[in-house]
């Protein structure tokens, strides 16, 4: 659970970062607003058409007596809409990132710059970056669709389908949402999809801690739009740690504290701090 908390910490730090950089927050809102309008229209259409879709897909239930026909088709309609919402949550990020590739890449670079060290650049033309992003998003969507169909089928299992299955669904959504968001920073570093997934599986609980709360918050209208800039910033911070880019800063915490004025130089009268760290840790 500690790693889960660390993942949530990246999300919080990302929101704080954009909160302190108002220009970048406004800059990152634009792609989400465009995508939200498109998805809102699609979900409204699904809401109106789900009943007809269910009736068309279950002609064998036309002759069922009441109330069994209504109960069966009502439950199936709910599952269809839930499945559509599940796909919307996952693909919303992918589509928003695709629409806002130049916006979010610039934001991610600024986060790297604020953290110090090098600011990686892909060196690829925009059309090539868009192609790679679209290709990887499609690969993720195939994986998500597989899990979605499996969970959809499991939803018919009594009790388990109404309790355990939704919880697993949110975990699946959260993991792949974390992948989509960290891809902004990792793709600039030349990290391929297979390696990105390996890195996240190595920190699975951190990925869930980052992605699951974000997935839940994305269910609230308009929240996704306002959280996206901070989510990209937090994912960049997470990507840096996944790649060990902050390791050098953490190798000698005493030296970092001394530079920040928290510890006296060697030779002071602070006990253990008089001994060089290479003597204390052979």
Coordinates of C-alpha atoms in Angstrom, one line a residue:
X1 CA 0.0 0.0 0.0
X2 CA 3.0 2.3 0.5
X3 CA 3.7 2.2 -3.3
X4 CA 0.0 2.9 -3.9
X5 CA 0.3 6.0 -1.8
X6 CA 3.5 7.0 -3.7
X7 CA 1.5 6.7 -7.0
X8 CA -1.2 9.0 -5.6
X9 CA 1.5 11.3 -4.5
X10 CA 2.6 11.8 -8.1
X11 CA -0.9 12.8 -9.0
X12 CA -1.1 15.3 -6.1
X13 CA 2.3 16.8 -6.9
X14 CA 1.3 17.2 -10.6
X15 CA -1.9 19.1 -9.6
X16 CA 0.2 21.3 -7.3
X17 CA 2.7 21.9 -10.1
X18 CA 0.1 23.3 -12.5
X19 CA -1.5 25.2 -9.7
X20 CA 1.7 27.1 -9.3
X21 CA 2.1 27.5 -13.1
X22 CA -1.2 29.0 -14.1
X23 CA -0.2 29.7 -17.7
X24 CA 0.5 26.0 -18.3
X25 CA -2.7 25.0 -16.6
X26 CA -4.7 27.1 -19.0
X27 CA -2.6 25.9 -21.9
X28 CA -3.3 22.3 -21.0
X29 CA -7.1 22.8 -20.7
X30 CA -7.7 23.3 -24.5
X31 CA -7.3 19.7 -25.8
X32 CA -9.5 18.3 -23.0
X33 CA -12.3 20.8 -23.8
X34 CA -12.4 19.8 -27.4
X35 CA -12.4 16.1 -26.6
X36 CA -15.0 16.4 -23.9
X37 CA -17.5 17.9 -26.4
X38 CA -17.0 15.0 -28.8
X39 CA -17.3 12.3 -26.0
X40 CA -20.4 14.0 -24.4
X41 CA -22.2 13.8 -27.8
X42 CA -21.2 10.1 -28.2
X43 CA -22.4 9.1 -24.7
X44 CA -25.7 10.9 -25.1
X45 CA -26.2 9.1 -28.3
X46 CA -25.4 5.8 -26.6
X47 CA -27.8 6.6 -23.8
X48 CA -30.7 7.1 -26.2
X49 CA -29.8 4.1 -28.4
X50 CA -28.8 1.5 -25.8
X51 CA -32.4 0.2 -25.4
X52 CA -32.8 -0.3 -29.2
X53 CA -29.3 -1.9 -29.4
X54 CA -30.2 -4.4 -26.6
X55 CA -33.5 -5.3 -28.2
X56 CA -31.8 -5.8 -31.6
X57 CA -29.1 -8.0 -30.0
X58 CA -31.6 -10.2 -28.1
X59 CA -34.4 -11.2 -30.5
X60 CA -34.8 -14.5 -28.6
X61 CA -36.3 -12.6 -25.7
X62 CA -39.1 -11.0 -27.7
X63 CA -41.6 -13.7 -26.5
X64 CA -40.5 -13.7 -22.9
X65 CA -43.2 -12.8 -20.4
X66 CA -43.2 -9.9 -18.0
X67 CA -41.2 -9.1 -15.9
X68 CA -38.4 -11.3 -17.1
X69 CA -38.0 -9.6 -20.5
X70 CA -37.7 -6.2 -18.9
X71 CA -35.4 -7.3 -16.2
X72 CA -33.1 -9.1 -18.6
X73 CA -32.9 -6.3 -21.2
X74 CA -32.7 -3.6 -18.5
X75 CA -29.7 -5.3 -16.9
X76 CA -28.1 -5.8 -20.4
X77 CA -28.7 -2.2 -21.3
X78 CA -27.0 -1.1 -18.1
X79 CA -24.0 -3.3 -18.9
X80 CA -23.8 -1.9 -22.5
X81 CA -23.8 1.7 -21.2
X82 CA -21.3 0.7 -18.5
X83 CA -19.0 -0.9 -21.1
X84 CA -19.3 2.3 -23.2
X85 CA -18.4 4.4 -20.2
X86 CA -15.5 2.1 -19.5
X87 CA -14.2 2.5 -23.0
X88 CA -14.8 6.3 -22.9
X89 CA -12.7 6.7 -19.7
X90 CA -9.8 4.7 -21.2
X91 CA -9.9 6.3 -24.7
X92 CA -10.6 9.8 -23.5
X93 CA -7.0 10.2 -22.4
X94 CA -5.6 8.6 -25.6
X95 CA -7.7 10.9 -27.8
X96 CA -7.1 14.0 -25.7
X97 CA -3.3 13.3 -25.8
X98 CA -3.5 12.8 -29.5
X99 CA -5.4 16.0 -30.0
X100 CA -3.1 17.9 -27.6
X101 CA 0.2 16.3 -28.4
X102 CA 2.1 19.6 -28.9
X103 CA 0.4 21.1 -25.9
X104 CA 1.2 18.3 -23.5
X105 CA 4.6 17.6 -24.8
X106 CA 5.6 21.3 -24.1
X107 CA 4.0 21.0 -20.6
X108 CA 5.9 17.8 -19.9
X109 CA 9.2 19.4 -21.0
X110 CA 8.6 22.4 -18.7
X111 CA 8.1 20.0 -15.8
X112 CA 11.4 18.3 -16.6
X113 CA 13.1 21.7 -16.8
X114 CA 11.7 22.7 -13.5
X115 CA 13.1 19.5 -11.9
X116 CA 16.6 20.2 -13.2
X117 CA 18.9 18.1 -15.4
X118 CA 18.5 17.4 -19.0
X119 CA 15.2 17.9 -20.9
X120 CA 14.9 14.9 -23.3
X121 CA 13.6 15.6 -26.8
X122 CA 12.5 13.0 -29.2
X123 CA 14.0 14.8 -32.2
X124 CA 11.1 13.5 -34.4
X125 CA 8.9 15.6 -36.6
X126 CA 5.4 16.2 -35.3
X127 CA 3.7 13.9 -37.8
X128 CA 6.0 11.1 -36.7
X129 CA 5.2 11.7 -33.0
X130 CA 1.5 11.7 -33.8
X131 CA 1.8 8.5 -35.7
X132 CA 3.7 6.7 -32.9
X133 CA 1.2 8.0 -30.3
X134 CA -1.8 6.9 -32.4
X135 CA -0.2 3.5 -33.1
X136 CA 0.6 2.8 -29.4
X137 CA -2.9 4.1 -28.3
X138 CA -4.5 1.6 -30.7
X139 CA -2.4 -1.2 -29.2
X140 CA -3.5 -0.2 -25.7
X141 CA -7.1 0.0 -26.9
X142 CA -6.9 -3.6 -28.2
X143 CA -5.7 -4.7 -24.7
X144 CA -8.4 -2.7 -23.0
X145 CA -11.1 -4.1 -25.3
X146 CA -9.9 -7.6 -24.5
X147 CA -10.2 -7.0 -20.7
X148 CA -13.4 -5.1 -21.3
X149 CA -15.1 -8.0 -23.1
X150 CA -13.9 -10.4 -20.4
X151 CA -15.2 -8.3 -17.6
X152 CA -18.4 -7.7 -19.5
X153 CA -19.0 -11.4 -19.6
X154 CA -18.1 -11.8 -16.0
X155 CA -20.7 -9.1 -15.2
X156 CA -23.4 -11.8 -15.6
X157 CA -22.1 -13.8 -12.6
X158 CA -24.4 -13.2 -9.6
X159 CA -23.0 -11.0 -6.8
X160 CA -19.4 -11.2 -8.2
X161 CA -20.5 -9.4 -11.4
X162 CA -21.9 -6.5 -9.4
X163 CA -19.1 -6.2 -6.8
X164 CA -15.7 -7.7 -7.7
X165 CA -15.9 -7.1 -11.5
X166 CA -16.4 -3.3 -11.3
X167 CA -13.5 -3.0 -8.9
X168 CA -11.2 -5.0 -11.3
X169 CA -12.5 -2.8 -14.1
X170 CA -11.4 0.3 -12.3
X171 CA -8.0 -1.2 -11.7
X172 CA -7.6 -2.2 -15.3
X173 CA -8.7 1.3 -16.4
X174 CA -6.3 2.9 -13.9
X175 CA -3.3 0.9 -15.0
X176 CA -3.7 1.7 -18.7
X177 CA -4.6 5.3 -17.9
X178 CA -1.2 5.6 -16.1
X179 CA 0.5 4.1 -19.2
X180 CA -1.2 6.6 -21.5
X181 CA -0.2 9.6 -19.4
X182 CA 3.4 8.5 -18.7
X183 CA 3.8 7.9 -22.4
X184 CA 4.0 11.6 -23.0
X185 CA 7.3 11.8 -21.1
X186 CA 8.6 8.4 -21.8
X187 CA 8.1 8.6 -25.6
X188 CA 10.3 11.7 -25.6
X189 CA 12.9 9.6 -24.0
X190 CA 12.7 7.0 -26.8
X191 CA 11.0 4.3 -24.6
X192 CA 8.9 1.9 -26.6
X193 CA 5.5 0.7 -25.5
X194 CA 6.8 -2.8 -24.5
X195 CA 9.4 -1.2 -22.2
X196 CA 6.8 1.3 -20.8
X197 CA 4.5 -1.5 -19.8
X198 CA 7.5 -3.4 -18.2
X199 CA 8.4 -0.3 -16.2
X200 CA 4.8 0.1 -14.9
X201 CA 4.4 -3.6 -14.1
X202 CA 7.5 -3.3 -12.0
X203 CA 5.7 -0.5 -10.0
X204 CA 2.2 -1.9 -10.4
X205 CA 0.8 -0.5 -7.2
X206 CA 2.3 2.9 -7.9
X207 CA 0.6 2.8 -11.3
X208 CA -2.7 1.9 -9.7
X209 CA -2.3 4.6 -7.0
X210 CA -1.8 7.1 -9.8
X211 CA -4.4 5.8 -12.3
X212 CA -7.3 4.5 -10.2
X213 CA -8.2 7.8 -8.4
X214 CA -7.8 9.6 -11.7
X215 CA -10.2 7.1 -13.4
X216 CA -12.8 7.5 -10.6
X217 CA -12.5 11.3 -10.8
X218 CA -12.9 11.2 -14.6
X219 CA -16.5 9.8 -14.1
X220 CA -17.5 13.2 -12.9
X221 CA -18.4 15.5 -15.8
X222 CA -15.8 18.2 -16.6
X223 CA -13.4 17.0 -13.9
X224 CA -11.3 15.1 -16.5
X225 CA -10.7 18.4 -18.4
X226 CA -9.5 20.3 -15.4
X227 CA -7.3 17.4 -14.1
X228 CA -5.6 16.6 -17.4
X229 CA -2.8 19.3 -17.2
X230 CA -1.9 18.2 -13.6
X231 CA -2.2 14.5 -14.6
X232 CA 0.4 15.0 -17.4
X233 CA 2.6 16.9 -15.0
X234 CA 2.3 14.2 -12.3
X235 CA 2.9 11.5 -14.9
X236 CA 6.1 13.2 -16.0
X237 CA 7.3 13.2 -12.4
X238 CA 6.4 9.5 -12.2
X239 CA 8.2 8.8 -15.4
X240 CA 11.4 10.4 -14.1
X241 CA 11.3 8.1 -11.1
X242 CA 10.6 5.0 -13.2
X243 CA 13.7 5.8 -15.2
X244 CA 15.8 6.5 -12.1
X245 CA 16.5 10.1 -13.2
X246 CA 16.2 11.4 -9.6
X247 CA 18.6 8.7 -8.3
X248 CA 21.6 11.0 -8.4
X249 CA 19.8 13.6 -6.3
X250 CA 18.9 11.0 -3.7
X251 CA 22.3 9.1 -3.5
X252 CA 23.7 11.6 -1.0
X253 CA 20.8 13.1 0.9
X254 CA 23.2 14.6 3.4
X255 CA 25.0 16.5 0.7
X256 CA 21.7 17.7 -0.7
X257 CA 20.6 18.9 2.8
X258 CA 23.9 20.7 3.3
X259 CA 23.5 22.5 0.1
X260 CA 20.1 23.5 1.2
X261 CA 21.4 24.8 4.5
X262 CA 19.9 22.1 6.7
X263 CA 23.2 20.6 7.9
X264 CA 26.5 22.1 9.0
X265 CA 29.7 21.4 7.0
X266 CA 32.0 18.6 8.2
X267 CA 34.0 19.6 11.2
X268 CA 31.0 21.0 13.1
X269 CA 29.8 19.8 16.5
X270 CA 26.8 17.8 15.4
X271 CA 28.0 14.3 16.3
X272 CA 27.5 11.8 13.5
X273 CA 27.6 14.6 10.9
X274 CA 31.3 15.1 11.6
X275 CA 32.1 11.8 9.9
X276 CA 32.1 11.8 6.1
X277 CA 29.3 9.7 4.6
X278 CA 31.8 7.4 2.8
X279 CA 33.3 6.4 6.2
X280 CA 29.9 5.8 7.8
X281 CA 28.7 3.6 4.9
X282 CA 31.6 1.5 3.8

